[in-house]
Amino acid sequence: MEELTYGRAALLHAYVAADGGNGLGDYGSESESYDGALRAHHRAMLDGLQRLFAIELTFEGMPDQRARVLFMLFRSTAGSLNRLTTPWSGFLEAGLLHRHLDDTGDAGARVYEASHRIATRTDENRQDHLAILDDLLTVILGERAEARFTESDLRALGIDPQPPDVADFDDLDGY
């Protein structure tokens, strides 16, 4: 089996996930311990990938003025991505809500239709944010933008590239 590799997209994912997560972090499992372990994993991945790419994704870590200026937009775009929500974003289990909404007839149907449109546009918005972040990161990384690293490279730094397994956490209700 071929060893997985990690490139610019993995660095971008780790940055956004470690920054707050809702854009890519998969937080919200109703388990504080799992979410904490997942956040720690994303931070460790970010640390390891930054070392491998020889960059620190902070304002102070930028190599020159142009990169610092571009990093301000990068940081702002990542924050914006992590704030994207829909009216349904906070619900892990919405069965009761669906039942009551279904009982409202036409009004409920309009809510579902509008919700679908919002979700579609939010996904498009998310993809546009990621495109901006990737373009900015490509410029910031310069000649390192196409670099690829292996699981072995990460493990050599003491980083386990595998995220925590949700099955290992006892405090998850309904999982």
Tab-separated table of N, CA and C in Angstrom:
chain	number	residue	atom	x	y	z
A	1	MET	N	0.840	-1.181	0.000
A	1	MET	CA	0.000	0.000	0.000
A	1	MET	C	0.885	1.244	0.000
A	2	GLU	N	0.525	2.190	-0.850
A	2	GLU	CA	1.307	3.409	-0.987
A	2	GLU	C	1.075	4.329	0.212
A	3	GLU	N	2.143	4.931	0.654
A	3	GLU	CA	2.077	5.839	1.795
A	3	GLU	C	1.380	7.141	1.400
A	4	LEU	N	0.500	7.629	2.267
A	4	LEU	CA	-0.182	8.897	2.012
A	4	LEU	C	0.823	10.040	1.995
A	5	THR	N	0.507	11.058	1.180
A	5	THR	CA	1.341	12.244	1.163
A	5	THR	C	0.500	13.454	1.548
A	6	TYR	N	1.191	14.474	2.005
A	6	TYR	CA	0.557	15.692	2.497
A	6	TYR	C	1.221	16.881	1.822
A	7	GLY	N	0.404	17.703	1.214
A	7	GLY	CA	0.915	18.880	0.528
A	7	GLY	C	0.257	20.148	1.037
A	8	ARG	N	0.200	21.117	0.161
A	8	ARG	CA	-0.345	22.438	0.496
A	8	ARG	C	-1.785	22.338	1.013
A	9	ALA	N	-2.603	21.476	0.399
A	9	ALA	CA	-3.998	21.329	0.833
A	9	ALA	C	-4.071	20.842	2.277
A	10	ALA	N	-3.182	19.946	2.658
A	10	ALA	CA	-3.172	19.458	4.040
A	10	ALA	C	-2.761	20.561	5.010
A	11	LEU	N	-1.788	21.370	4.603
A	11	LEU	CA	-1.373	22.511	5.429
A	11	LEU	C	-2.531	23.486	5.591
A	12	LEU	N	-3.223	23.766	4.510
A	12	LEU	CA	-4.375	24.663	4.545
A	12	LEU	C	-5.466	24.103	5.454
A	13	HIS	N	-5.776	22.828	5.304
A	13	HIS	CA	-6.805	22.184	6.133
A	13	HIS	C	-6.422	22.262	7.607
A	14	ALA	N	-5.180	21.950	7.915
A	14	ALA	CA	-4.736	21.985	9.311
A	14	ALA	C	-4.841	23.394	9.881
A	15	TYR	N	-4.477	24.401	9.088
A	15	TYR	CA	-4.555	25.787	9.564
A	15	TYR	C	-5.998	26.173	9.877
A	16	VAL	N	-6.896	25.925	8.934
A	16	VAL	CA	-8.295	26.310	9.120
A	16	VAL	C	-8.924	25.525	10.266
A	17	ALA	N	-8.646	24.239	10.331
A	17	ALA	CA	-9.226	23.407	11.392
A	17	ALA	C	-8.698	23.801	12.766
A	18	ALA	N	-7.418	24.109	12.856
A	18	ALA	CA	-6.837	24.508	14.149
A	18	ALA	C	-7.300	25.900	14.555
A	19	ASP	N	-7.693	26.710	13.575
A	19	ASP	CA	-8.097	28.096	13.819
A	19	ASP	C	-9.493	28.228	14.401
A	20	GLY	N	-10.289	27.214	14.337
A	20	GLY	CA	-11.635	27.341	14.867
A	20	GLY	C	-12.533	26.221	14.414
A	21	GLY	N	-12.210	25.668	13.298
A	21	GLY	CA	-12.776	24.407	12.931
A	21	GLY	C	-14.040	24.297	12.143
A	22	ASN	N	-15.012	25.164	12.297
A	22	ASN	CA	-16.286	24.891	11.650
A	22	ASN	C	-16.182	24.825	10.140
A	23	GLY	N	-15.213	25.508	9.584
A	23	GLY	CA	-15.028	25.434	8.141
A	23	GLY	C	-14.549	24.071	7.690
A	24	LEU	N	-13.684	23.448	8.454
A	24	LEU	CA	-13.128	22.152	8.090
A	24	LEU	C	-12.824	21.243	9.268
A	25	GLY	N	-13.053	21.692	10.469
A	25	GLY	CA	-12.563	20.950	11.617
A	25	GLY	C	-13.381	19.778	12.078
A	26	ASP	N	-14.630	19.662	11.630
A	26	ASP	CA	-15.495	18.553	12.021
A	26	ASP	C	-15.791	18.532	13.515
A	27	TYR	N	-15.758	19.703	14.155
A	27	TYR	CA	-16.092	19.757	15.567
A	27	TYR	C	-17.605	19.749	15.737
A	28	GLY	N	-18.064	19.532	16.947
A	28	GLY	CA	-19.492	19.555	17.215
A	28	GLY	C	-20.057	18.171	17.408
A	29	SER	N	-19.266	17.267	17.913
A	29	SER	CA	-19.693	15.887	18.070
A	29	SER	C	-20.511	15.669	19.333
A	30	GLU	N	-20.721	16.676	20.130
A	30	GLU	CA	-21.348	16.594	21.452
A	30	GLU	C	-20.441	15.890	22.453
A	31	SER	N	-19.177	15.792	22.152
A	31	SER	CA	-18.199	15.218	23.054
A	31	SER	C	-17.049	16.198	23.218
A	32	GLU	N	-16.967	16.784	24.381
A	32	GLU	CA	-15.875	17.727	24.612
A	32	GLU	C	-14.520	17.036	24.510
A	33	SER	N	-14.445	15.793	25.000
A	33	SER	CA	-13.155	15.106	24.957
A	33	SER	C	-12.743	14.771	23.529
A	34	TYR	N	-13.699	14.332	22.691
A	34	TYR	CA	-13.362	14.041	21.298
A	34	TYR	C	-13.000	15.323	20.566
A	35	ASP	N	-13.813	16.371	20.730
A	35	ASP	CA	-13.518	17.638	20.059
A	35	ASP	C	-12.162	18.177	20.498
A	36	GLY	N	-11.830	18.023	21.782
A	36	GLY	CA	-10.522	18.460	22.268
A	36	GLY	C	-9.392	17.660	21.638
A	37	ALA	N	-9.587	16.351	21.530
A	37	ALA	CA	-8.572	15.495	20.908
A	37	ALA	C	-8.435	15.824	19.419
A	38	LEU	N	-9.559	16.095	18.760
A	38	LEU	CA	-9.511	16.446	17.347
A	38	LEU	C	-8.822	17.790	17.143
A	39	ARG	N	-9.124	18.757	18.005
A	39	ARG	CA	-8.467	20.067	17.916
A	39	ARG	C	-6.952	19.903	18.149
A	40	ALA	N	-6.574	19.089	19.128
A	40	ALA	CA	-5.146	18.844	19.385
A	40	ALA	C	-4.489	18.183	18.176
A	41	HIS	N	-5.207	17.272	17.532
A	41	HIS	CA	-4.673	16.618	16.326
A	41	HIS	C	-4.431	17.656	15.228
A	42	HIS	N	-5.418	18.528	14.995
A	42	HIS	CA	-5.260	19.545	13.944
A	42	HIS	C	-4.098	20.488	14.274
A	43	ARG	N	-3.959	20.843	15.524
A	43	ARG	CA	-2.840	21.725	15.911
A	43	ARG	C	-1.502	21.018	15.724
A	44	ALA	N	-1.459	19.740	16.059
A	44	ALA	CA	-0.218	18.979	15.860
A	44	ALA	C	0.109	18.856	14.374
A	45	MET	N	-0.912	18.599	13.559
A	45	MET	CA	-0.692	18.519	12.115
A	45	MET	C	-0.199	19.862	11.586
A	46	LEU	N	-0.806	20.937	12.049
A	46	LEU	CA	-0.366	22.263	11.618
A	46	LEU	C	1.086	22.490	12.001
A	47	ASP	N	1.431	22.163	13.231
A	47	ASP	CA	2.810	22.338	13.682
A	47	ASP	C	3.773	21.516	12.818
A	48	GLY	N	3.447	20.248	12.609
A	48	GLY	CA	4.331	19.388	11.824
A	48	GLY	C	4.457	19.836	10.380
A	49	LEU	N	3.335	20.179	9.761
A	49	LEU	CA	3.388	20.613	8.365
A	49	LEU	C	4.096	21.954	8.210
A	50	GLN	N	3.917	22.847	9.165
A	50	GLN	CA	4.661	24.107	9.111
A	50	GLN	C	6.164	23.834	9.167
A	51	ARG	N	6.572	22.907	10.015
A	51	ARG	CA	8.001	22.578	10.095
A	51	ARG	C	8.490	21.981	8.782
A	52	LEU	N	7.687	21.093	8.197
A	52	LEU	CA	8.105	20.465	6.944
A	52	LEU	C	8.146	21.474	5.797
A	53	PHE	N	7.193	22.394	5.766
A	53	PHE	CA	7.179	23.429	4.730
A	53	PHE	C	8.131	24.586	5.047
A	54	ALA	N	8.736	24.553	6.222
A	54	ALA	CA	9.675	25.593	6.665
A	54	ALA	C	9.015	26.973	6.650
A	55	ILE	N	7.818	27.028	7.253
A	55	ILE	CA	7.108	28.305	7.365
A	55	ILE	C	6.295	28.301	8.651
A	56	GLU	N	6.109	29.472	9.204
A	56	GLU	CA	5.219	29.641	10.354
A	56	GLU	C	4.075	30.526	9.887
A	57	LEU	N	2.864	29.959	9.885
A	57	LEU	CA	1.703	30.703	9.399
A	57	LEU	C	1.192	31.660	10.473
A	58	THR	N	2.017	32.665	10.711
A	58	THR	CA	1.677	33.789	11.580
A	58	THR	C	2.188	35.040	10.874
A	59	PHE	N	1.704	36.181	11.283
A	59	PHE	CA	2.172	37.427	10.694
A	59	PHE	C	3.680	37.543	10.843
A	60	GLU	N	4.168	37.236	12.050
A	60	GLU	CA	5.597	37.345	12.317
A	60	GLU	C	6.413	36.313	11.552
A	61	GLY	N	5.789	35.195	11.187
A	61	GLY	CA	6.497	34.127	10.494
A	61	GLY	C	6.615	34.305	8.995
A	62	MET	N	6.010	35.350	8.471
A	62	MET	CA	6.065	35.580	7.029
A	62	MET	C	7.457	36.063	6.627
A	63	PRO	N	7.943	35.601	5.485
A	63	PRO	CA	9.329	35.879	5.094
A	63	PRO	C	9.604	37.316	4.642
A	64	ASP	N	8.577	38.043	4.204
A	64	ASP	CA	8.815	39.409	3.713
A	64	ASP	C	7.521	40.216	3.813
A	65	GLN	N	7.615	41.498	3.447
A	65	GLN	CA	6.465	42.397	3.574
A	65	GLN	C	5.293	41.946	2.712
A	66	ARG	N	5.553	41.549	1.482
A	66	ARG	CA	4.460	41.095	0.615
A	66	ARG	C	3.726	39.920	1.239
A	67	ALA	N	4.472	38.954	1.744
A	67	ALA	CA	3.853	37.786	2.372
A	67	ALA	C	3.062	38.194	3.614
A	68	ARG	N	3.590	39.144	4.399
A	68	ARG	CA	2.864	39.607	5.593
A	68	ARG	C	1.538	40.257	5.204
A	69	VAL	N	1.564	41.073	4.160
A	69	VAL	CA	0.336	41.737	3.703
A	69	VAL	C	-0.662	40.688	3.207
A	70	LEU	N	-0.205	39.745	2.398
A	70	LEU	CA	-1.083	38.692	1.895
A	70	LEU	C	-1.587	37.806	3.029
A	71	PHE	N	-0.736	37.584	4.037
A	71	PHE	CA	-1.149	36.750	5.162
A	71	PHE	C	-2.304	37.393	5.932
A	72	MET	N	-2.366	38.710	5.977
A	72	MET	CA	-3.502	39.361	6.642
A	72	MET	C	-4.812	38.948	5.972
A	73	LEU	N	-4.841	38.909	4.643
A	73	LEU	CA	-6.041	38.460	3.938
A	73	LEU	C	-6.252	36.966	4.131
A	74	PHE	N	-5.173	36.194	4.145
A	74	PHE	CA	-5.262	34.742	4.386
A	74	PHE	C	-5.923	34.480	5.733
A	75	ARG	N	-5.432	35.139	6.768
A	75	ARG	CA	-5.964	34.954	8.124
A	75	ARG	C	-7.428	35.380	8.188
A	76	SER	N	-7.760	36.508	7.571
A	76	SER	CA	-9.132	36.995	7.560
A	76	SER	C	-10.056	36.034	6.809
A	77	THR	N	-9.584	35.494	5.703
A	77	THR	CA	-10.387	34.557	4.912
A	77	THR	C	-10.620	33.266	5.681
A	78	ALA	N	-9.609	32.777	6.385
A	78	ALA	CA	-9.776	31.565	7.201
A	78	ALA	C	-10.806	31.806	8.305
A	79	GLY	N	-10.740	32.969	8.935
A	79	GLY	CA	-11.727	33.296	9.965
A	79	GLY	C	-13.125	33.382	9.396
A	80	SER	N	-13.249	33.984	8.228
A	80	SER	CA	-14.549	34.084	7.563
A	80	SER	C	-15.084	32.698	7.230
A	81	LEU	N	-14.229	31.832	6.731
A	81	LEU	CA	-14.630	30.462	6.420
A	81	LEU	C	-15.161	29.764	7.668
A	82	ASN	N	-14.474	29.934	8.779
A	82	ASN	CA	-14.885	29.264	10.010
A	82	ASN	C	-16.163	29.839	10.618
A	83	ARG	N	-16.597	30.997	10.145
A	83	ARG	CA	-17.844	31.572	10.648
A	83	ARG	C	-19.054	31.239	9.778
A	84	LEU	N	-18.854	30.576	8.649
A	84	LEU	CA	-19.976	30.245	7.781
A	84	LEU	C	-20.932	29.282	8.477
A	85	THR	N	-22.202	29.618	8.449
A	85	THR	CA	-23.217	28.738	9.034
A	85	THR	C	-24.471	28.779	8.173
A	86	THR	N	-25.370	27.890	8.491
A	86	THR	CA	-26.720	27.903	7.938
A	86	THR	C	-27.678	27.872	9.129
A	87	PRO	N	-28.962	28.090	8.896
A	87	PRO	CA	-29.901	27.988	10.014
A	87	PRO	C	-29.907	26.612	10.684
A	88	TRP	N	-29.447	25.603	9.984
A	88	TRP	CA	-29.442	24.233	10.511
A	88	TRP	C	-28.088	23.834	11.098
A	89	SER	N	-27.117	24.705	11.097
A	89	SER	CA	-25.753	24.353	11.487
A	89	SER	C	-25.614	23.830	12.906
A	90	GLY	N	-26.400	24.318	13.827
A	90	GLY	CA	-26.210	23.927	15.216
A	90	GLY	C	-26.930	22.660	15.637
A	91	PHE	N	-27.613	22.013	14.712
A	91	PHE	CA	-28.414	20.840	15.071
A	91	PHE	C	-27.712	19.549	14.678
A	92	LEU	N	-27.432	18.713	15.673
A	92	LEU	CA	-26.911	17.385	15.393
A	92	LEU	C	-28.061	16.404	15.211
A	93	GLU	N	-29.118	16.617	15.948
A	93	GLU	CA	-30.305	15.774	15.870
A	93	GLU	C	-31.505	16.702	15.795
A	94	ALA	N	-32.148	16.725	14.643
A	94	ALA	CA	-33.244	17.664	14.432
A	94	ALA	C	-34.562	16.948	14.142
A	95	GLY	N	-34.677	15.703	14.571
A	95	GLY	CA	-35.889	14.924	14.292
A	95	GLY	C	-37.158	15.600	14.790
A	96	LEU	N	-37.158	16.073	16.020
A	96	LEU	CA	-38.339	16.736	16.573
A	96	LEU	C	-38.651	18.004	15.793
A	97	LEU	N	-37.646	18.767	15.460
A	97	LEU	CA	-37.830	19.983	14.674
A	97	LEU	C	-38.441	19.647	13.314
A	98	HIS	N	-37.931	18.612	12.653
A	98	HIS	CA	-38.476	18.202	11.358
A	98	HIS	C	-39.946	17.795	11.479
A	99	ARG	N	-40.262	17.041	12.506
A	99	ARG	CA	-41.658	16.613	12.684
A	99	ARG	C	-42.580	17.817	12.820
A	100	HIS	N	-42.193	18.783	13.655
A	100	HIS	CA	-43.033	19.969	13.845
A	100	HIS	C	-43.069	20.829	12.581
A	101	LEU	N	-41.953	20.944	11.904
A	101	LEU	CA	-41.912	21.720	10.667
A	101	LEU	C	-42.778	21.057	9.592
A	102	ASP	N	-42.730	19.729	9.524
A	102	ASP	CA	-43.561	18.999	8.561
A	102	ASP	C	-45.048	19.241	8.814
A	103	ASP	N	-45.406	19.417	10.073
A	103	ASP	CA	-46.810	19.649	10.436
A	103	ASP	C	-47.328	21.017	10.001
A	104	THR	N	-46.437	21.913	9.589
A	104	THR	CA	-46.877	23.261	9.236
A	104	THR	C	-47.312	23.384	7.789
A	105	GLY	N	-47.212	22.322	7.015
A	105	GLY	CA	-47.689	22.343	5.629
A	105	GLY	C	-46.841	23.194	4.718
A	106	ASP	N	-47.484	24.126	4.015
A	106	ASP	CA	-46.802	24.953	3.016
A	106	ASP	C	-45.675	25.785	3.615
A	107	ALA	N	-45.887	26.299	4.802
A	107	ALA	CA	-44.834	27.101	5.440
A	107	ALA	C	-43.582	26.245	5.648
A	108	GLY	N	-43.765	25.026	6.112
A	108	GLY	CA	-42.634	24.122	6.309
A	108	GLY	C	-41.927	23.810	5.007
A	109	ALA	N	-42.699	23.602	3.945
A	109	ALA	CA	-42.107	23.330	2.631
A	109	ALA	C	-41.256	24.511	2.179
A	110	ARG	N	-41.761	25.731	2.401
A	110	ARG	CA	-40.982	26.915	2.019
A	110	ARG	C	-39.704	27.036	2.856
A	111	VAL	N	-39.793	26.679	4.129
A	111	VAL	CA	-38.603	26.693	4.992
A	111	VAL	C	-37.567	25.704	4.471
A	112	TYR	N	-38.003	24.503	4.110
A	112	TYR	CA	-37.073	23.509	3.568
A	112	TYR	C	-36.440	23.985	2.260
A	113	GLU	N	-37.250	24.572	1.382
A	113	GLU	CA	-36.733	25.055	0.098
A	113	GLU	C	-35.705	26.164	0.313
A	114	ALA	N	-36.037	27.124	1.158
A	114	ALA	CA	-35.100	28.217	1.435
A	114	ALA	C	-33.843	27.685	2.126
A	115	SER	N	-34.023	26.736	3.026
A	115	SER	CA	-32.874	26.141	3.722
A	115	SER	C	-31.950	25.444	2.733
A	116	HIS	N	-32.532	24.763	1.769
A	116	HIS	CA	-31.719	24.088	0.750
A	116	HIS	C	-30.932	25.114	-0.070
A	117	ARG	N	-31.577	26.206	-0.446
A	117	ARG	CA	-30.875	27.246	-1.206
A	117	ARG	C	-29.730	27.845	-0.382
A	118	ILE	N	-29.988	28.092	0.899
A	118	ILE	CA	-28.948	28.638	1.777
A	118	ILE	C	-27.783	27.658	1.887
A	119	ALA	N	-28.090	26.377	2.079
A	119	ALA	CA	-27.034	25.363	2.210
A	119	ALA	C	-26.205	25.276	0.928
A	120	THR	N	-26.866	25.361	-0.220
A	120	THR	CA	-26.157	25.319	-1.499
A	120	THR	C	-25.224	26.518	-1.634
A	121	ARG	N	-25.739	27.698	-1.328
A	121	ARG	CA	-24.903	28.900	-1.437
A	121	ARG	C	-23.785	28.891	-0.394
A	122	THR	N	-24.055	28.361	0.785
A	122	THR	CA	-23.014	28.280	1.810
A	122	THR	C	-21.902	27.350	1.361
A	123	ASP	N	-22.260	26.236	0.726
A	123	ASP	CA	-21.235	25.329	0.217
A	123	ASP	C	-20.426	26.005	-0.890
A	124	GLU	N	-21.099	26.735	-1.775
A	124	GLU	CA	-20.381	27.477	-2.817
A	124	GLU	C	-19.466	28.526	-2.189
A	125	ASN	N	-19.952	29.194	-1.171
A	125	ASN	CA	-19.168	30.193	-0.443
A	125	ASN	C	-17.936	29.539	0.177
A	126	ARG	N	-18.132	28.367	0.772
A	126	ARG	CA	-17.021	27.622	1.391
A	126	ARG	C	-15.964	27.290	0.338
A	127	GLN	N	-16.395	26.820	-0.831
A	127	GLN	CA	-15.455	26.476	-1.897
A	127	GLN	C	-14.701	27.712	-2.378
A	128	ASP	N	-15.384	28.851	-2.478
A	128	ASP	CA	-14.706	30.089	-2.877
A	128	ASP	C	-13.682	30.526	-1.837
A	129	HIS	N	-14.019	30.391	-0.553
A	129	HIS	CA	-13.055	30.700	0.509
A	129	HIS	C	-11.808	29.824	0.357
A	130	LEU	N	-12.026	28.526	0.134
A	130	LEU	CA	-10.897	27.600	-0.008
A	130	LEU	C	-10.044	27.939	-1.223
A	131	ALA	N	-10.680	28.370	-2.307
A	131	ALA	CA	-9.913	28.760	-3.502
A	131	ALA	C	-9.041	29.975	-3.204
A	132	ILE	N	-9.595	30.960	-2.504
A	132	ILE	CA	-8.809	32.144	-2.121
A	132	ILE	C	-7.637	31.721	-1.246
A	133	LEU	N	-7.922	30.901	-0.235
A	133	LEU	CA	-6.865	30.465	0.684
A	133	LEU	C	-5.771	29.703	-0.050
A	134	ASP	N	-6.156	28.834	-0.969
A	134	ASP	CA	-5.155	28.063	-1.705
A	134	ASP	C	-4.283	28.976	-2.571
A	135	ASP	N	-4.916	29.935	-3.252
A	135	ASP	CA	-4.124	30.856	-4.078
A	135	ASP	C	-3.165	31.687	-3.235
A	136	LEU	N	-3.654	32.193	-2.102
A	136	LEU	CA	-2.781	32.990	-1.236
A	136	LEU	C	-1.643	32.141	-0.666
A	137	LEU	N	-1.975	30.928	-0.238
A	137	LEU	CA	-0.946	30.052	0.322
A	137	LEU	C	0.085	29.675	-0.738
A	138	THR	N	-0.347	29.495	-1.969
A	138	THR	CA	0.585	29.198	-3.063
A	138	THR	C	1.609	30.316	-3.202
A	139	VAL	N	1.135	31.563	-3.167
A	139	VAL	CA	2.051	32.707	-3.292
A	139	VAL	C	2.950	32.805	-2.058
A	140	ILE	N	2.379	32.639	-0.879
A	140	ILE	CA	3.154	32.749	0.363
A	140	ILE	C	4.251	31.683	0.417
A	141	LEU	N	3.916	30.458	0.015
A	141	LEU	CA	4.899	29.366	0.062
A	141	LEU	C	5.952	29.475	-1.038
A	142	GLY	N	5.613	30.136	-2.114
A	142	GLY	CA	6.575	30.288	-3.208
A	142	GLY	C	7.005	28.951	-3.774
A	143	GLU	N	8.305	28.750	-3.879
A	143	GLU	CA	8.831	27.531	-4.502
A	143	GLU	C	8.511	26.266	-3.706
A	144	ARG	N	8.077	26.404	-2.469
A	144	ARG	CA	7.700	25.229	-1.657
A	144	ARG	C	6.241	24.838	-1.849
A	145	ALA	N	5.485	25.578	-2.660
A	145	ALA	CA	4.043	25.380	-2.784
A	145	ALA	C	3.654	23.980	-3.263
A	146	GLU	N	4.498	23.342	-4.052
A	146	GLU	CA	4.166	22.016	-4.582
A	146	GLU	C	4.830	20.888	-3.797
A	147	ALA	N	5.458	21.205	-2.688
A	147	ALA	CA	6.141	20.177	-1.888
A	147	ALA	C	5.129	19.156	-1.367
A	148	ARG	N	5.576	17.928	-1.229
A	148	ARG	CA	4.754	16.831	-0.693
A	148	ARG	C	5.582	16.131	0.371
A	149	PHE	N	4.897	15.719	1.433
A	149	PHE	CA	5.558	15.025	2.531
A	149	PHE	C	4.775	13.761	2.844
A	150	THR	N	5.450	12.795	3.423
A	150	THR	CA	4.823	11.504	3.692
A	150	THR	C	4.410	11.385	5.154
A	151	GLU	N	3.626	10.341	5.397
A	151	GLU	CA	3.281	10.014	6.782
A	151	GLU	C	4.554	9.800	7.595
A	152	SER	N	5.541	9.169	6.989
A	152	SER	CA	6.808	8.923	7.683
A	152	SER	C	7.494	10.226	8.077
A	153	ASP	N	7.409	11.244	7.209
A	153	ASP	CA	7.990	12.546	7.540
A	153	ASP	C	7.321	13.132	8.785
A	154	LEU	N	5.989	13.023	8.837
A	154	LEU	CA	5.262	13.541	9.998
A	154	LEU	C	5.588	12.726	11.252
A	155	ARG	N	5.604	11.416	11.105
A	155	ARG	CA	5.896	10.552	12.264
A	155	ARG	C	7.310	10.800	12.799
A	156	ALA	N	8.243	11.128	11.906
A	156	ALA	CA	9.613	11.435	12.334
A	156	ALA	C	9.650	12.682	13.220
A	157	LEU	N	8.639	13.544	13.066
A	157	LEU	CA	8.530	14.738	13.920
A	157	LEU	C	7.703	14.467	15.171
A	158	GLY	N	7.240	13.225	15.319
A	158	GLY	CA	6.413	12.875	16.471
A	158	GLY	C	4.937	13.175	16.268
A	159	ILE	N	4.516	13.341	15.017
A	159	ILE	CA	3.121	13.675	14.701
A	159	ILE	C	2.437	12.438	14.137
A	160	ASP	N	1.322	12.048	14.746
A	160	ASP	CA	0.503	10.961	14.214
A	160	ASP	C	-0.483	11.584	13.228
A	161	PRO	N	-0.372	11.271	11.937
A	161	PRO	CA	-1.250	11.911	10.962
A	161	PRO	C	-2.698	11.416	11.008
A	162	GLN	N	-2.960	10.345	11.749
A	162	GLN	CA	-4.314	9.825	11.837
A	162	GLN	C	-5.101	10.585	12.905
A	163	PRO	N	-6.282	11.101	12.547
A	163	PRO	CA	-7.092	11.799	13.547
A	163	PRO	C	-7.609	10.817	14.582
A	164	PRO	N	-8.031	11.322	15.732
A	164	PRO	CA	-8.572	10.425	16.753
A	164	PRO	C	-9.814	9.715	16.224
A	165	ASP	N	-10.016	8.506	16.701
A	165	ASP	CA	-11.176	7.706	16.293
A	165	ASP	C	-12.329	8.000	17.242
A	166	VAL	N	-13.452	8.405	16.677
A	166	VAL	CA	-14.620	8.757	17.487
A	166	VAL	C	-15.057	7.573	18.358
A	167	ALA	N	-14.798	6.351	17.924
A	167	ALA	CA	-15.190	5.163	18.683
A	167	ALA	C	-14.419	5.026	19.995
A	168	ASP	N	-13.319	5.749	20.129
A	168	ASP	CA	-12.506	5.672	21.343
A	168	ASP	C	-13.015	6.569	22.470
A	169	PHE	N	-14.134	7.263	22.259
A	169	PHE	CA	-14.626	8.224	23.243
A	169	PHE	C	-15.971	7.779	23.780
A	170	ASP	N	-15.998	7.589	25.117
A	170	ASP	CA	-17.198	7.068	25.778
A	170	ASP	C	-18.277	8.120	25.984
A	171	ASP	N	-17.942	9.394	25.915
A	171	ASP	CA	-18.925	10.428	26.269
A	171	ASP	C	-19.738	10.917	25.069
A	172	LEU	N	-19.810	10.099	24.035
A	172	LEU	CA	-20.613	10.467	22.859
A	172	LEU	C	-21.993	9.845	22.960
A	173	ASP	N	-22.998	10.663	23.007
A	173	ASP	CA	-24.374	10.174	23.017
A	173	ASP	C	-24.843	9.938	21.589
A	174	GLY	N	-25.348	8.764	21.343
A	174	GLY	CA	-25.931	8.477	20.039
A	174	GLY	C	-24.934	8.138	18.948
A	175	TYR	N	-23.671	7.986	19.275
A	175	TYR	CA	-22.675	7.630	18.255
A	175	TYR	C	-22.225	6.201	18.462
